XYZ file of C-alpha atoms in Angstrom:
286
model
C -34.794 172.285 9.373
C -32.706 169.202 8.621
C -33.121 165.609 9.867
C -30.919 164.452 12.718
C -30.138 161.423 14.888
C -30.409 163.699 17.940
C -33.711 163.469 19.853
C -33.551 167.214 20.472
C -34.226 167.834 16.761
C -37.476 165.838 16.942
C -38.490 167.839 20.009
C -37.741 171.071 18.121
C -39.818 169.918 15.150
C -42.803 169.132 17.365
C -42.489 172.480 19.132
C -42.492 174.197 15.732
C -45.576 172.273 14.640
C -47.360 173.393 17.815
C -46.320 177.061 17.560
C -49.416 179.287 17.174
C -49.841 181.068 13.820
C -46.732 179.571 12.167
C -47.327 175.940 13.151
C -49.421 173.212 11.530
C -53.184 173.877 11.868
C -53.942 170.168 12.415
C -51.283 169.697 15.089
C -52.431 172.851 16.867
C -55.993 171.534 17.103
C -54.973 168.344 18.903
C -55.088 167.512 22.602
C -54.269 164.465 24.721
C -57.638 162.840 24.059
C -57.547 163.277 20.275
C -53.982 161.998 20.003
C -54.505 158.969 22.277
C -56.093 156.775 19.544
C -53.089 157.417 17.283
C -50.758 156.405 20.115
C -52.552 153.068 20.419
C -52.568 152.623 16.638
C -48.825 153.227 16.378
C -48.138 150.708 19.148
C -50.141 148.108 17.242
C -48.228 148.884 14.045
C -44.979 148.228 15.904
C -46.342 144.811 16.887
C -47.432 144.162 13.295
C -43.937 144.916 11.973
C -42.479 142.514 14.550
C -44.975 139.810 13.573
C -43.981 140.209 9.921
C -40.268 140.186 10.756
C -39.852 143.448 8.806
C -37.019 145.267 10.584
C -36.985 148.189 8.124
C -40.664 148.754 8.822
C -40.046 148.263 12.547
C -37.537 151.127 12.475
C -40.133 153.382 10.858
C -42.924 152.341 13.207
C -40.756 152.829 16.299
C -40.111 156.356 15.028
C -43.847 156.936 14.681
C -44.364 155.654 18.229
C -41.568 157.885 19.532
C -43.275 160.842 17.856
C -46.371 160.089 19.920
C -44.329 160.362 23.131
C -42.825 163.658 21.971
C -46.278 164.953 20.960
C -47.785 164.232 24.385
C -44.743 165.687 26.151
C -44.966 168.880 24.063
C -48.622 169.384 24.959
C -47.804 168.791 28.638
C -44.957 171.278 28.413
C -47.340 173.908 27.023
C -49.428 173.424 30.170
C -46.316 173.655 32.381
C -46.999 170.105 33.591
C -43.818 168.326 32.445
C -41.418 168.164 29.510
C -39.841 165.372 27.468
C -36.775 165.396 29.711
C -38.998 164.709 32.709
C -40.421 161.659 30.929
C -36.903 160.335 30.292
C -35.844 161.020 33.870
C -38.914 159.256 35.269
C -38.395 156.072 33.244
C -34.651 155.933 33.891
C -35.261 156.318 37.628
C -37.887 153.569 37.478
C -35.664 151.145 35.548
C -32.752 151.692 37.934
C -34.975 151.166 40.949
C -36.594 148.024 39.522
C -33.245 146.405 38.721
C -31.313 146.537 41.993
C -29.526 143.328 40.955
C -27.999 145.239 38.039
C -27.552 148.808 39.262
C -27.114 148.407 43.033
C -23.975 149.899 44.552
C -23.335 146.815 46.652
C -22.134 143.546 45.192
C -24.505 140.662 44.709
C -26.441 138.986 41.943
C -30.084 137.990 41.794
C -31.160 134.672 40.328
C -33.294 134.947 37.188
C -36.124 133.139 38.962
C -36.297 135.934 41.555
C -36.131 138.884 39.158
C -39.902 139.005 38.505
C -40.596 138.681 42.229
C -38.428 141.728 42.960
C -39.925 143.619 39.992
C -43.487 143.010 41.224
C -42.595 143.998 44.792
C -40.995 147.273 43.696
C -43.949 148.024 41.378
C -46.279 147.588 44.365
C -44.143 149.960 46.422
C -44.195 152.547 43.626
C -47.954 152.218 43.297
C -48.391 152.795 47.028
C -46.126 155.855 46.871
C -48.136 157.324 43.960
C -51.363 156.707 45.859
C -49.940 158.486 48.913
C -49.103 161.551 46.801
C -52.638 161.861 45.446
C -55.041 164.278 47.138
C -57.691 162.520 49.288
C -60.483 163.244 46.803
C -58.532 161.472 44.043
C -58.054 158.268 46.042
C -60.483 155.456 45.114
C -62.780 154.595 48.050
C -62.254 150.862 47.511
C -59.044 148.983 46.752
C -60.414 146.347 44.369
C -58.701 143.123 43.389
C -58.970 144.421 39.824
C -57.296 147.760 40.558
C -53.937 146.471 39.360
C -55.196 145.705 35.853
C -53.843 148.468 33.619
C -56.524 150.711 32.137
C -54.498 151.682 29.057
C -54.413 148.245 27.457
C -56.386 147.342 24.323
C -59.898 146.338 25.364
C -59.479 142.671 24.387
C -56.250 142.334 26.348
C -57.697 144.114 29.367
C -60.769 141.865 29.329
C -58.392 138.903 29.411
C -56.472 140.358 32.365
C -59.640 141.236 34.307
C -60.920 137.683 33.906
C -57.552 136.174 34.814
C -57.350 138.322 37.951
C -60.869 137.362 39.052
C -60.054 133.699 38.468
C -57.338 133.846 41.158
C -60.096 133.879 43.809
C -62.206 131.238 42.095
C -64.549 133.600 40.213
C -64.361 131.674 36.950
C -65.961 129.003 34.803
C -64.690 125.478 35.359
C -65.357 124.231 31.826
C -64.949 126.007 28.461
C -68.245 124.424 27.394
C -69.960 126.420 30.133
C -68.439 129.555 28.593
C -69.764 128.446 25.203
C -73.248 128.228 26.718
C -72.811 131.765 28.068
C -71.895 132.914 24.548
C -75.132 131.416 23.232
C -77.081 133.239 25.967
C -75.433 136.546 25.071
C -76.248 136.006 21.388
C -79.912 135.428 22.308
C -79.906 138.675 24.295
C -78.541 140.537 21.281
C -81.343 139.100 19.160
C -83.916 140.269 21.703
C -82.355 143.751 21.704
C -82.498 143.775 17.898
C -86.207 142.941 18.073
C -86.675 145.968 20.342
C -84.456 148.092 18.050
C -82.722 149.507 21.127
C -79.327 150.684 19.838
C -77.868 151.321 23.273
C -78.920 147.893 24.499
C -77.630 146.265 21.309
C -74.212 147.864 21.844
C -74.173 146.796 25.502
C -75.166 143.211 24.731
C -72.609 143.040 21.922
C -69.949 144.080 24.427
C -71.115 141.293 26.748
C -70.782 138.807 23.886
C -67.252 139.974 23.122
C -66.318 139.677 26.808
C -67.662 136.115 26.845
C -65.704 135.294 23.678
C -62.502 136.531 25.333
C -63.336 134.264 28.259
C -63.535 131.286 25.907
C -60.245 132.228 24.256
C -58.627 132.381 27.698
C -59.970 128.967 28.666
C -58.424 127.356 25.595
C -55.047 129.003 26.377
C -55.041 131.369 23.406
C -54.467 135.118 23.216
C -57.443 137.225 22.027
C -55.332 139.884 20.284
C -53.244 137.265 18.462
C -56.353 135.256 17.550
C -58.096 138.319 16.125
C -54.967 139.421 14.234
C -54.813 135.967 12.626
C -58.479 136.211 11.645
C -57.917 139.701 10.219
C -55.083 138.322 8.079
C -57.294 135.437 6.950
C -60.064 137.861 5.971
C -57.596 139.955 3.969
C -56.271 136.878 2.126
C -59.711 135.634 1.181
C -60.959 139.073 0.158
C -57.852 139.507 -2.008
C -58.725 136.166 -3.656
C -62.152 137.594 -4.547
C -60.552 140.718 -6.018
C -58.045 138.732 -8.093
C -60.712 136.329 -9.360
C -62.970 139.170 -10.470
C -60.052 141.027 -12.026
C -59.235 137.909 -14.067
C -62.810 138.073 -15.355
C -62.380 141.747 -16.254
C -64.840 142.798 -13.550
C -64.760 144.968 -10.434
C -66.113 144.385 -6.943
C -68.928 146.817 -7.661
C -70.019 144.763 -10.678
C -70.258 141.496 -8.720
C -73.267 140.401 -6.704
C -73.053 139.397 -3.060
C -73.834 135.789 -4.064
C -70.915 135.775 -6.526
C -68.509 137.217 -3.961
C -69.734 134.731 -1.355
C -69.106 131.846 -3.761
C -65.558 133.079 -4.395
C -65.052 133.446 -0.640
C -66.003 129.801 -0.149
C -63.631 128.842 -2.955
C -60.785 130.662 -1.222
C -61.715 128.997 2.052
C -61.723 125.574 0.398
C -58.307 126.202 -1.174
C -56.850 127.131 2.231
C -58.343 124.068 3.900
C -57.041 121.754 1.162
C -53.542 123.275 1.140
C -52.302 121.651 4.400
C -53.479 118.216 3.215
C -51.694 118.670 -0.117
C -48.491 119.816 1.631
C -48.644 116.825 3.966
C -49.126 114.473 1.016
C -46.184 115.998 -0.876
C -44.035 115.710 2.238
C -44.890 112.018 2.575
C -43.799 111.341 -1.015
C -40.467 112.981 -0.323
């Protein structure tokens, strides 16, 4: 089978991978639940390529993300639920409906300031229509204020959206310092759970701490995903400094003590903190 620019070839490849006996054993073992984490991972890798401005990598990562869509559609097709074409038809119908100012038969333009208003109204109508199609037993007994927060988002982002939604009715902290106090309380509760060696409670209290941290990030007008990505990059830089320093000494990570690695970490941290001051000084001389 040869590569192609035609989406039908990718669909054929996935169908072949999922064909019993002749297909790929790993692909045949998968289901929606086991593939879902890879779908999230590929979406994050698309974002990473965008952040790095690497368009070649972005092309590759978009292909990986598209494969996830084809994979899920193939498994649904095997269950006679829907096929890839149905996915395409559903999204094209949705985009046409949500952009009446672009695709309407009648003349007339919509001001940019009103586009989001129309989009939100049509989304609400679509949500109500989906709810009406559900069987009674599948309908939630209570229409919560938080019902509109998407469940499929990364946990940090969804925590941010849940908090933001609750804040619209005044359920919020008034001062970021109050959130900081809540963080200290959650840390104390983790310590108490550690003393009891209750793993389930430790995990629960750690989740509470993370939720409180997201709350603080929100109050200082930052984005939790972006903040954590920046910290991840900082960790990688400093750890790479440790590796390079040890390599220059003819040693490996395994041969170094924790105290030695910690000292190198602090050296890397100091270099980063001094770099902006040095750049500013050089700029002044220019």
